[in-house]
Amino acid sequence: MSDLARPPVPPTRFPRRLLSLRRDPVVVQSVRSTGAAVLSYVVALRLSNEPAPLTAPLTALLVVQVTLYSTLTTGVRRVNSVVAGVLVAIGFSALVGLTWWSLGLVILASLVVGHLVRVDEFIPEVAISAMLVLGVTRVADTAWDRVLETLIGAVVGLAFNLLFAPPVWVEPASRAIDDLAARMAALMTGMADELTGRTTVAEAATRLHEARRLDNDIAGVDAALRQAEDSLRMNPRVREGLMFRLVLRTGLDTLEICAVVLRVSARALTDLAKARADEPLFSPAVTRALQDLFGHMALAVHSFSRLITAQVTTNAEEQEERLTQELGMARASRDLLARLLLEQLHAAPAQWQLHGALLADVDRVLDELDVDKRSQRLMEELDRHSRQRHERGGRVHRALRRAGRRG
């Protein structure tokens, strides 16, 4: 296809794409890490005696993270791991040379020291630093140059994050929560659609597998939420970071409980399909009531996700009112369904356990999505964090008072 035959590209597509790339975590992380690594290498060339001080950009690459909180914590552990490895190498170089058995002792001692100083994921870095320093001729000079380069990389990485503050990753976490709620609502709608006519065991089992796959979706949303929580910690641009974190975290906990209940409901429908292989699962009146119930529950889950994401972006009063309306209609459909199932109890007494379990699952979902219960859970989390903060402050105060008495 020639260039003349290609359709023209809209002029606004590329600017929009560039603006979207500014919010992409991969792009932001790549640009920030590259800039910090290059800057640390330039600084290390002026301050270090090594002709190619690559430890500085390596440290900057490992220190610069997507959020300020993870950058600070990672930088401290990174510096501790390198300094510990260098000290181990200096100690062994004063006693023995580099042989196969001394190398094994250095590695073993470095790994033990790494666990003692609690550098977490940088424990192998302790052994790597010790081996690199032990393998050179001038151990002392190379050791302190390596410490200097590590400090340069860590300082540049921390300064880079302070000067060019990382974005707040609340919006990607909110989108992930909305996507999870949309998949749950689609599952409820699918469960309602398959009740029309005769539901086969294969169709019911398909919905059961979809409900089980929600666990993987929840794990992905949890990872996005942890990144958002880290971006809110120690961030000077956010005044109510704790409230944002609790709103999203408690909202995800509620959706996770609802996903578990949906999986149980899908299993109940699958067992019911096995018991009624040659006939519809329910009577036409019960089917219509159950379809209405699942439809209102799907809308309620969607409104709930909009409510918890709106509380960290815009006014949430409209979403809260919509959620209350959907829950009210869902409870009315639930009461109608309970009466119809009770009337058919004598006609199908063998399935009363499955009918009761289905109603209990519906009650659990509606209870978890309730606005008042959500407010109560949020207040409980705020009280718990306040108590923890007070306890930490009390321990620090008592430690300072004991230190003052000793002085």
CSV table of C-alpha atoms in Angstrom, one decimal:
chain,number,residue,atom,x,y,z
A,1,MET,CA,0.0,0.0,0.0
A,2,SER,CA,1.5,3.3,-1.1
A,3,ASP,CA,1.8,6.4,1.1
A,4,LEU,CA,-0.7,8.2,-1.1
A,5,ALA,CA,-3.3,5.5,-0.6
A,6,ARG,CA,-3.1,5.5,3.2
A,7,PRO,CA,-5.8,7.3,5.1
A,8,PRO,CA,-4.8,10.7,6.6
A,9,VAL,CA,-4.0,10.7,10.3
A,10,PRO,CA,-6.1,13.0,12.3
A,11,PRO,CA,-4.0,15.9,13.5
A,12,THR,CA,-5.1,15.6,17.1
A,13,ARG,CA,-4.2,11.9,17.5
A,14,PHE,CA,-0.5,12.3,18.2
A,15,PRO,CA,-0.8,15.2,20.8
A,16,ARG,CA,-3.3,13.1,22.6
A,17,ARG,CA,-1.1,10.1,22.5
A,18,LEU,CA,1.8,12.0,23.8
A,19,LEU,CA,-0.3,13.4,26.7
A,20,SER,CA,-1.4,9.8,27.5
A,21,LEU,CA,2.2,8.7,27.5
A,22,ARG,CA,3.0,11.2,30.3
A,23,ARG,CA,0.6,9.2,32.6
A,24,ASP,CA,1.9,5.8,31.6
A,25,PRO,CA,3.9,4.2,34.5
A,26,VAL,CA,6.3,2.5,32.2
A,27,VAL,CA,7.2,5.6,30.3
A,28,VAL,CA,7.5,7.8,33.4
A,29,GLN,CA,9.7,5.2,35.1
A,30,SER,CA,12.0,4.8,32.1
A,31,VAL,CA,12.5,8.5,31.7
A,32,ARG,CA,13.1,9.2,35.3
A,33,SER,CA,15.5,6.2,35.8
A,34,THR,CA,17.5,7.2,32.7
A,35,GLY,CA,17.9,10.8,33.7
A,36,ALA,CA,19.0,9.9,37.2
A,37,ALA,CA,21.5,7.3,36.0
A,38,VAL,CA,23.1,9.7,33.5
A,39,LEU,CA,23.3,12.5,36.1
A,40,SER,CA,24.8,10.2,38.7
A,41,TYR,CA,27.5,9.0,36.2
A,42,VAL,CA,28.4,12.6,35.4
A,43,VAL,CA,28.8,13.5,39.1
A,44,ALA,CA,30.8,10.3,39.8
A,45,LEU,CA,33.2,11.1,37.0
A,46,ARG,CA,34.2,14.3,38.8
A,47,LEU,CA,34.3,12.9,42.4
A,48,SER,CA,35.5,9.3,42.0
A,49,ASN,CA,39.0,8.0,41.1
A,50,GLU,CA,37.6,5.2,38.9
A,51,PRO,CA,37.8,5.8,35.2
A,52,ALA,CA,34.3,4.3,34.6
A,53,PRO,CA,32.3,4.6,37.8
A,54,LEU,CA,29.4,2.5,36.7
A,55,THR,CA,28.3,1.7,40.3
A,56,ALA,CA,26.8,5.2,40.6
A,57,PRO,CA,24.3,4.9,37.7
A,58,LEU,CA,23.6,1.3,38.7
A,59,THR,CA,22.6,2.5,42.2
A,60,ALA,CA,20.5,5.3,40.7
A,61,LEU,CA,18.7,2.8,38.5
A,62,LEU,CA,17.8,0.7,41.5
A,63,VAL,CA,17.0,3.6,43.8
A,64,VAL,CA,14.7,5.6,41.6
A,65,GLN,CA,11.3,4.1,41.9
A,66,VAL,CA,7.8,5.1,40.7
A,67,THR,CA,6.9,6.6,44.1
A,68,LEU,CA,8.7,8.8,46.5
A,69,TYR,CA,8.1,6.5,49.4
A,70,SER,CA,9.6,3.4,47.7
A,71,THR,CA,12.5,5.5,46.5
A,72,LEU,CA,13.4,6.6,50.0
A,73,THR,CA,13.1,3.1,51.5
A,74,THR,CA,14.9,1.5,48.5
A,75,GLY,CA,17.8,4.0,48.7
A,76,VAL,CA,18.5,3.3,52.3
A,77,ARG,CA,18.5,-0.5,51.9
A,78,ARG,CA,20.7,-0.2,48.8
A,79,VAL,CA,23.3,1.9,50.5
A,80,ASN,CA,23.3,-0.4,53.6
A,81,SER,CA,23.8,-3.5,51.4
A,82,VAL,CA,26.8,-2.0,49.5
A,83,VAL,CA,28.5,-0.7,52.7
A,84,ALA,CA,28.0,-4.0,54.4
A,85,GLY,CA,29.5,-5.9,51.4
A,86,VAL,CA,32.5,-3.5,51.3
A,87,LEU,CA,33.2,-4.0,55.0
A,88,VAL,CA,33.0,-7.8,54.7
A,89,ALA,CA,35.5,-7.6,51.7
A,90,ILE,CA,37.9,-5.3,53.6
A,91,GLY,CA,37.8,-7.7,56.6
A,92,PHE,CA,38.6,-10.8,54.5
A,93,SER,CA,41.3,-9.1,52.4
A,94,ALA,CA,43.2,-8.3,55.6
A,95,LEU,CA,43.2,-12.0,56.5
A,96,VAL,CA,43.2,-14.1,53.3
A,97,GLY,CA,43.6,-13.7,49.6
A,98,LEU,CA,41.3,-14.7,46.8
A,99,THR,CA,40.9,-18.4,46.6
A,100,TRP,CA,38.0,-20.8,45.9
A,101,TRP,CA,37.4,-21.4,49.6
A,102,SER,CA,37.9,-17.8,50.7
A,103,LEU,CA,35.4,-16.8,47.9
A,104,GLY,CA,32.9,-19.2,49.4
A,105,LEU,CA,33.4,-17.8,52.9
A,106,VAL,CA,33.0,-14.3,51.6
A,107,ILE,CA,29.7,-15.2,49.9
A,108,LEU,CA,28.4,-17.0,52.9
A,109,ALA,CA,29.4,-14.2,55.3
A,110,SER,CA,27.9,-11.6,53.0
A,111,LEU,CA,24.5,-13.3,52.8
A,112,VAL,CA,24.4,-13.8,56.6
A,113,VAL,CA,25.3,-10.1,57.1
A,114,GLY,CA,22.6,-9.1,54.6
A,115,HIS,CA,20.0,-10.9,56.7
A,116,LEU,CA,21.3,-9.3,59.9
A,117,VAL,CA,21.2,-5.7,58.5
A,118,ARG,CA,17.8,-6.4,57.0
A,119,VAL,CA,18.3,-5.1,53.4
A,120,ASP,CA,15.5,-7.4,52.2
A,121,GLU,CA,15.7,-7.7,48.4
A,122,PHE,CA,19.3,-6.4,48.3
A,123,ILE,CA,20.8,-9.3,50.2
A,124,PRO,CA,22.5,-10.6,47.0
A,125,GLU,CA,23.9,-7.1,46.5
A,126,VAL,CA,26.0,-7.5,49.7
A,127,ALA,CA,27.7,-10.6,48.3
A,128,ILE,CA,28.2,-8.9,44.9
A,129,SER,CA,29.8,-5.9,46.4
A,130,ALA,CA,32.1,-8.0,48.5
A,131,MET,CA,33.2,-10.1,45.5
A,132,LEU,CA,33.8,-7.1,43.3
A,133,VAL,CA,36.0,-5.4,45.9
A,134,LEU,CA,37.8,-8.6,46.9
A,135,GLY,CA,38.8,-9.3,43.3
A,136,VAL,CA,40.9,-6.2,42.8
A,137,THR,CA,44.5,-5.6,43.8
A,138,ARG,CA,44.0,-2.4,45.7
A,139,VAL,CA,41.3,-3.4,48.0
A,140,ALA,CA,41.1,-0.4,50.2
A,141,ASP,CA,41.0,2.2,47.4
A,142,THR,CA,38.5,0.3,45.4
A,143,ALA,CA,36.3,-0.3,48.4
A,144,TRP,CA,36.0,3.3,49.3
A,145,ASP,CA,35.5,4.3,45.7
A,146,ARG,CA,32.7,1.9,45.5
A,147,VAL,CA,31.1,3.2,48.6
A,148,LEU,CA,31.5,6.8,47.3
A,149,GLU,CA,29.9,5.8,43.9
A,150,THR,CA,27.0,4.1,45.7
A,151,LEU,CA,26.4,7.2,47.9
A,152,ILE,CA,26.5,9.4,44.8
A,153,GLY,CA,24.0,7.2,43.0
A,154,ALA,CA,21.7,7.1,46.0
A,155,VAL,CA,21.9,10.8,46.7
A,156,VAL,CA,21.3,11.7,43.0
A,157,GLY,CA,18.4,9.2,42.9
A,158,LEU,CA,16.7,10.7,46.0
A,159,ALA,CA,17.4,14.3,44.8
A,160,PHE,CA,16.0,13.5,41.4
A,161,ASN,CA,12.7,12.2,43.0
A,162,LEU,CA,12.5,15.3,45.3
A,163,LEU,CA,13.1,17.8,42.5
A,164,PHE,CA,10.9,15.9,39.9
A,165,ALA,CA,8.2,14.6,42.1
A,166,PRO,CA,6.6,11.4,40.9
A,167,PRO,CA,2.9,11.5,40.0
A,168,VAL,CA,0.2,10.3,42.3
A,169,TRP,CA,-1.0,6.9,41.0
A,170,VAL,CA,-4.6,7.2,42.3
A,171,GLU,CA,-6.1,7.4,38.8
A,172,PRO,CA,-4.7,4.1,37.5
A,173,ALA,CA,-5.9,2.4,40.7
A,174,SER,CA,-9.3,3.9,40.3
A,175,ARG,CA,-9.5,2.7,36.7
A,176,ALA,CA,-8.5,-0.8,37.8
A,177,ILE,CA,-11.2,-0.8,40.5
A,178,ASP,CA,-13.8,0.3,37.9
A,179,ASP,CA,-12.7,-2.4,35.5
A,180,LEU,CA,-13.0,-5.0,38.2
A,181,ALA,CA,-16.5,-3.9,39.1
A,182,ALA,CA,-17.4,-3.9,35.4
A,183,ARG,CA,-16.3,-7.5,35.1
A,184,MET,CA,-18.3,-8.5,38.2
A,185,ALA,CA,-21.4,-6.7,36.8
A,186,ALA,CA,-20.9,-8.5,33.5
A,187,LEU,CA,-20.8,-11.8,35.3
A,188,MET,CA,-24.0,-11.0,37.1
A,189,THR,CA,-25.7,-10.0,33.9
A,190,GLY,CA,-24.5,-13.3,32.2
A,191,MET,CA,-25.8,-15.3,35.1
A,192,ALA,CA,-29.2,-13.6,34.7
A,193,ASP,CA,-29.2,-14.2,30.9
A,194,GLU,CA,-28.5,-17.9,31.1
A,195,LEU,CA,-31.6,-18.4,33.3
A,196,THR,CA,-33.8,-18.0,30.2
A,197,GLY,CA,-34.9,-21.4,28.9
A,198,ARG,CA,-33.0,-24.5,30.0
A,199,THR,CA,-29.6,-23.9,31.5
A,200,THR,CA,-27.1,-26.6,30.7
A,201,VAL,CA,-24.4,-27.7,33.1
A,202,ALA,CA,-21.8,-26.5,30.6
A,203,GLU,CA,-23.2,-23.0,30.6
A,204,ALA,CA,-23.4,-22.9,34.4
A,205,ALA,CA,-19.8,-24.2,34.7
A,206,THR,CA,-18.6,-21.5,32.3
A,207,ARG,CA,-20.0,-18.8,34.6
A,208,LEU,CA,-18.4,-20.6,37.5
A,209,HIS,CA,-14.9,-20.5,35.8
A,210,GLU,CA,-15.5,-16.8,35.1
A,211,ALA,CA,-16.2,-16.2,38.8
A,212,ARG,CA,-13.0,-18.0,39.8
A,213,ARG,CA,-11.0,-15.9,37.4
A,214,LEU,CA,-12.0,-12.8,39.4
A,215,ASP,CA,-9.3,-13.8,41.9
A,216,ASN,CA,-6.6,-13.0,39.3
A,217,ASP,CA,-8.3,-9.7,38.5
A,218,ILE,CA,-8.3,-8.8,42.2
A,219,ALA,CA,-4.6,-9.6,42.5
A,220,GLY,CA,-3.9,-7.1,39.6
A,221,VAL,CA,-6.0,-4.4,41.2
A,222,ASP,CA,-4.3,-5.0,44.5
A,223,ALA,CA,-0.9,-4.4,42.9
A,224,ALA,CA,-2.2,-1.1,41.3
A,225,LEU,CA,-3.6,-0.1,44.7
A,226,ARG,CA,-0.4,-0.7,46.5
A,227,GLN,CA,1.4,1.5,44.1
A,228,ALA,CA,-1.2,4.2,44.6
A,229,GLU,CA,-0.9,3.9,48.4
A,230,ASP,CA,2.9,4.3,48.2
A,231,SER,CA,2.5,7.4,46.0
A,232,LEU,CA,0.4,9.0,48.6
A,233,ARG,CA,2.8,8.3,51.5
A,234,MET,CA,5.2,11.1,52.3
A,235,ASN,CA,3.9,13.1,49.3
A,236,PRO,CA,3.8,16.9,50.0
A,237,ARG,CA,1.3,17.4,47.2
A,238,VAL,CA,-1.4,15.4,48.9
A,239,ARG,CA,-3.0,16.7,52.0
A,240,GLU,CA,-5.5,13.8,52.7
A,241,GLY,CA,-3.4,10.9,51.6
A,242,LEU,CA,-4.6,8.6,54.5
A,243,MET,CA,-8.2,9.2,53.6
A,244,PHE,CA,-7.6,8.4,49.9
A,245,ARG,CA,-5.8,5.2,50.8
A,246,LEU,CA,-8.5,4.0,53.1
A,247,VAL,CA,-11.3,4.8,50.7
A,248,LEU,CA,-9.7,2.8,47.9
A,249,ARG,CA,-8.5,0.0,50.2
A,250,THR,CA,-11.8,-0.6,51.9
A,251,GLY,CA,-13.6,-0.4,48.6
A,252,LEU,CA,-11.4,-3.1,47.1
A,253,ASP,CA,-12.0,-5.2,50.2
A,254,THR,CA,-15.7,-5.0,49.7
A,255,LEU,CA,-15.5,-5.9,46.0
A,256,GLU,CA,-13.3,-8.9,47.0
A,257,ILE,CA,-15.9,-10.2,49.4
A,258,CYS,CA,-18.6,-9.8,46.7
A,259,ALA,CA,-16.4,-11.7,44.3
A,260,VAL,CA,-16.1,-14.6,46.7
A,261,VAL,CA,-19.9,-14.6,47.2
A,262,LEU,CA,-20.5,-14.5,43.5
A,263,ARG,CA,-18.3,-17.6,43.1
A,264,VAL,CA,-20.4,-19.4,45.7
A,265,SER,CA,-23.6,-18.3,43.9
A,266,ALA,CA,-22.2,-19.6,40.6
A,267,ARG,CA,-21.4,-22.9,42.2
A,268,ALA,CA,-25.0,-23.1,43.6
A,269,LEU,CA,-26.5,-22.5,40.1
A,270,THR,CA,-24.1,-25.1,38.7
A,271,ASP,CA,-25.3,-27.7,41.2
A,272,LEU,CA,-28.9,-26.8,40.5
A,273,ALA,CA,-28.3,-27.3,36.8
A,274,LYS,CA,-26.9,-30.7,37.5
A,275,ALA,CA,-30.0,-31.6,39.6
A,276,ARG,CA,-32.4,-30.3,36.9
A,277,ALA,CA,-30.7,-31.4,33.7
A,278,ASP,CA,-34.0,-31.9,31.8
A,279,GLU,CA,-36.0,-28.9,32.9
A,280,PRO,CA,-35.5,-25.2,33.6
A,281,LEU,CA,-33.9,-24.2,36.8
A,282,PHE,CA,-36.8,-22.1,38.0
A,283,SER,CA,-40.4,-21.3,37.0
A,284,PRO,CA,-41.0,-18.3,34.7
A,285,ALA,CA,-42.0,-16.0,37.6
A,286,VAL,CA,-39.0,-17.0,39.7
A,287,THR,CA,-36.7,-16.5,36.6
A,288,ARG,CA,-38.0,-13.0,36.0
A,289,ALA,CA,-37.6,-12.1,39.6
A,290,LEU,CA,-34.1,-13.5,39.7
A,291,GLN,CA,-33.1,-11.7,36.5
A,292,ASP,CA,-34.4,-8.4,37.9
A,293,LEU,CA,-32.4,-9.0,41.1
A,294,PHE,CA,-29.2,-9.8,39.3
A,295,GLY,CA,-29.7,-6.8,37.1
A,296,HIS,CA,-30.1,-4.4,40.0
A,297,MET,CA,-27.1,-6.0,41.8
A,298,ALA,CA,-25.0,-5.5,38.7
A,299,LEU,CA,-25.9,-1.8,38.6
A,300,ALA,CA,-25.3,-1.5,42.4
A,301,VAL,CA,-21.8,-2.9,42.0
A,302,HIS,CA,-21.1,-0.5,39.2
A,303,SER,CA,-22.4,2.4,41.3
A,304,PHE,CA,-20.4,1.3,44.3
A,305,SER,CA,-17.1,1.4,42.3
A,306,ARG,CA,-18.0,4.9,40.9
A,307,LEU,CA,-18.7,6.0,44.5
A,308,ILE,CA,-15.4,4.9,45.9
A,309,THR,CA,-13.4,6.3,43.0
A,310,ALA,CA,-15.5,9.6,43.0
A,311,GLN,CA,-14.5,10.2,46.6
A,312,VAL,CA,-10.9,10.7,45.6
A,313,THR,CA,-11.7,12.8,42.5
A,314,THR,CA,-15.0,14.7,42.5
A,315,ASN,CA,-18.2,15.1,44.5
A,316,ALA,CA,-19.6,11.6,45.5
A,317,GLU,CA,-23.1,12.6,46.5
A,318,GLU,CA,-24.6,11.8,43.2
A,319,GLN,CA,-23.0,8.3,43.1
A,320,GLU,CA,-24.1,7.6,46.7
A,321,GLU,CA,-27.7,8.5,45.9
A,322,ARG,CA,-27.6,6.3,42.8
A,323,LEU,CA,-26.2,3.4,44.8
A,324,THR,CA,-28.9,3.8,47.5
A,325,GLN,CA,-31.6,3.6,44.8
A,326,GLU,CA,-30.1,0.5,43.2
A,327,LEU,CA,-29.8,-1.2,46.5
A,328,GLY,CA,-33.4,-0.4,47.4
A,329,MET,CA,-34.7,-1.9,44.1
A,330,ALA,CA,-32.4,-4.9,44.6
A,331,ARG,CA,-33.8,-5.5,48.1
A,332,ALA,CA,-37.4,-5.2,46.7
A,333,SER,CA,-36.5,-7.8,44.0
A,334,ARG,CA,-34.9,-10.0,46.7
A,335,ASP,CA,-38.1,-10.0,48.9
A,336,LEU,CA,-40.2,-10.9,45.8
A,337,LEU,CA,-37.9,-13.7,45.0
A,338,ALA,CA,-38.0,-15.0,48.5
A,339,ARG,CA,-41.8,-15.1,48.5
A,340,LEU,CA,-41.9,-16.9,45.1
A,341,LEU,CA,-39.3,-19.5,46.3
A,342,LEU,CA,-41.3,-20.1,49.5
A,343,GLU,CA,-44.5,-20.7,47.5
A,344,GLN,CA,-42.6,-23.3,45.4
A,345,LEU,CA,-41.1,-25.1,48.4
A,346,HIS,CA,-43.7,-27.9,48.3
A,347,ALA,CA,-43.3,-28.4,44.5
A,348,ALA,CA,-39.4,-28.8,44.7
A,349,PRO,CA,-38.5,-29.6,48.3
A,350,ALA,CA,-35.2,-31.3,47.3
A,351,GLN,CA,-33.6,-28.0,46.2
A,352,TRP,CA,-34.5,-25.9,49.2
A,353,GLN,CA,-30.9,-25.9,50.4
A,354,LEU,CA,-29.7,-24.4,47.1
A,355,HIS,CA,-32.5,-21.8,47.1
A,356,GLY,CA,-31.7,-20.8,50.6
A,357,ALA,CA,-28.0,-20.6,49.9
A,358,LEU,CA,-28.7,-18.4,46.8
A,359,LEU,CA,-30.8,-16.0,48.9
A,360,ALA,CA,-28.1,-15.9,51.6
A,361,ASP,CA,-25.5,-15.0,49.0
A,362,VAL,CA,-27.7,-12.2,47.7
A,363,ASP,CA,-28.1,-10.8,51.3
A,364,ARG,CA,-24.4,-10.9,51.8
A,365,VAL,CA,-23.7,-8.9,48.7
A,366,LEU,CA,-26.4,-6.3,49.4
A,367,ASP,CA,-25.1,-6.0,53.0
A,368,GLU,CA,-21.5,-5.4,51.9
A,369,LEU,CA,-22.5,-2.7,49.4
A,370,ASP,CA,-24.7,-0.9,51.9
A,371,VAL,CA,-23.7,2.8,52.2
A,372,ASP,CA,-24.1,2.9,56.0
A,373,LYS,CA,-21.9,-0.2,56.5
A,374,ARG,CA,-19.3,1.3,54.2
A,375,SER,CA,-19.2,4.5,56.3
A,376,GLN,CA,-18.9,2.5,59.5
A,377,ARG,CA,-16.0,0.4,58.1
A,378,LEU,CA,-14.3,3.6,57.0
A,379,MET,CA,-14.6,5.1,60.4
A,380,GLU,CA,-13.3,2.0,62.0
A,381,GLU,CA,-10.2,2.1,59.8
A,382,LEU,CA,-9.6,5.7,60.6
A,383,ASP,CA,-9.9,5.0,64.3
A,384,ARG,CA,-7.5,2.1,64.0
A,385,HIS,CA,-4.9,4.2,62.2
A,386,SER,CA,-5.3,6.9,64.8
A,387,ARG,CA,-4.7,4.5,67.6
A,388,GLN,CA,-1.6,3.1,65.9
A,389,ARG,CA,-0.2,6.6,65.4
A,390,HIS,CA,-0.9,7.5,69.0
A,391,GLU,CA,0.9,4.3,70.2
A,392,ARG,CA,3.9,5.0,68.0
A,393,GLY,CA,4.0,8.6,69.3
A,394,GLY,CA,3.8,7.3,72.8
A,395,ARG,CA,6.7,4.9,72.3
A,396,VAL,CA,8.9,7.6,70.8
A,397,HIS,CA,8.0,9.9,73.7
A,398,ARG,CA,8.8,7.3,76.3
A,399,ALA,CA,12.1,6.5,74.6
A,400,LEU,CA,13.1,10.1,74.5
A,401,ARG,CA,12.2,10.5,78.2
A,402,ARG,CA,14.3,7.5,79.2
A,403,ALA,CA,17.2,8.9,77.2
A,404,GLY,CA,16.8,12.2,78.9
A,405,ARG,CA,16.9,10.6,82.3
A,406,ARG,CA,20.0,8.7,81.5
A,407,GLY,CA,21.7,11.8,80.2
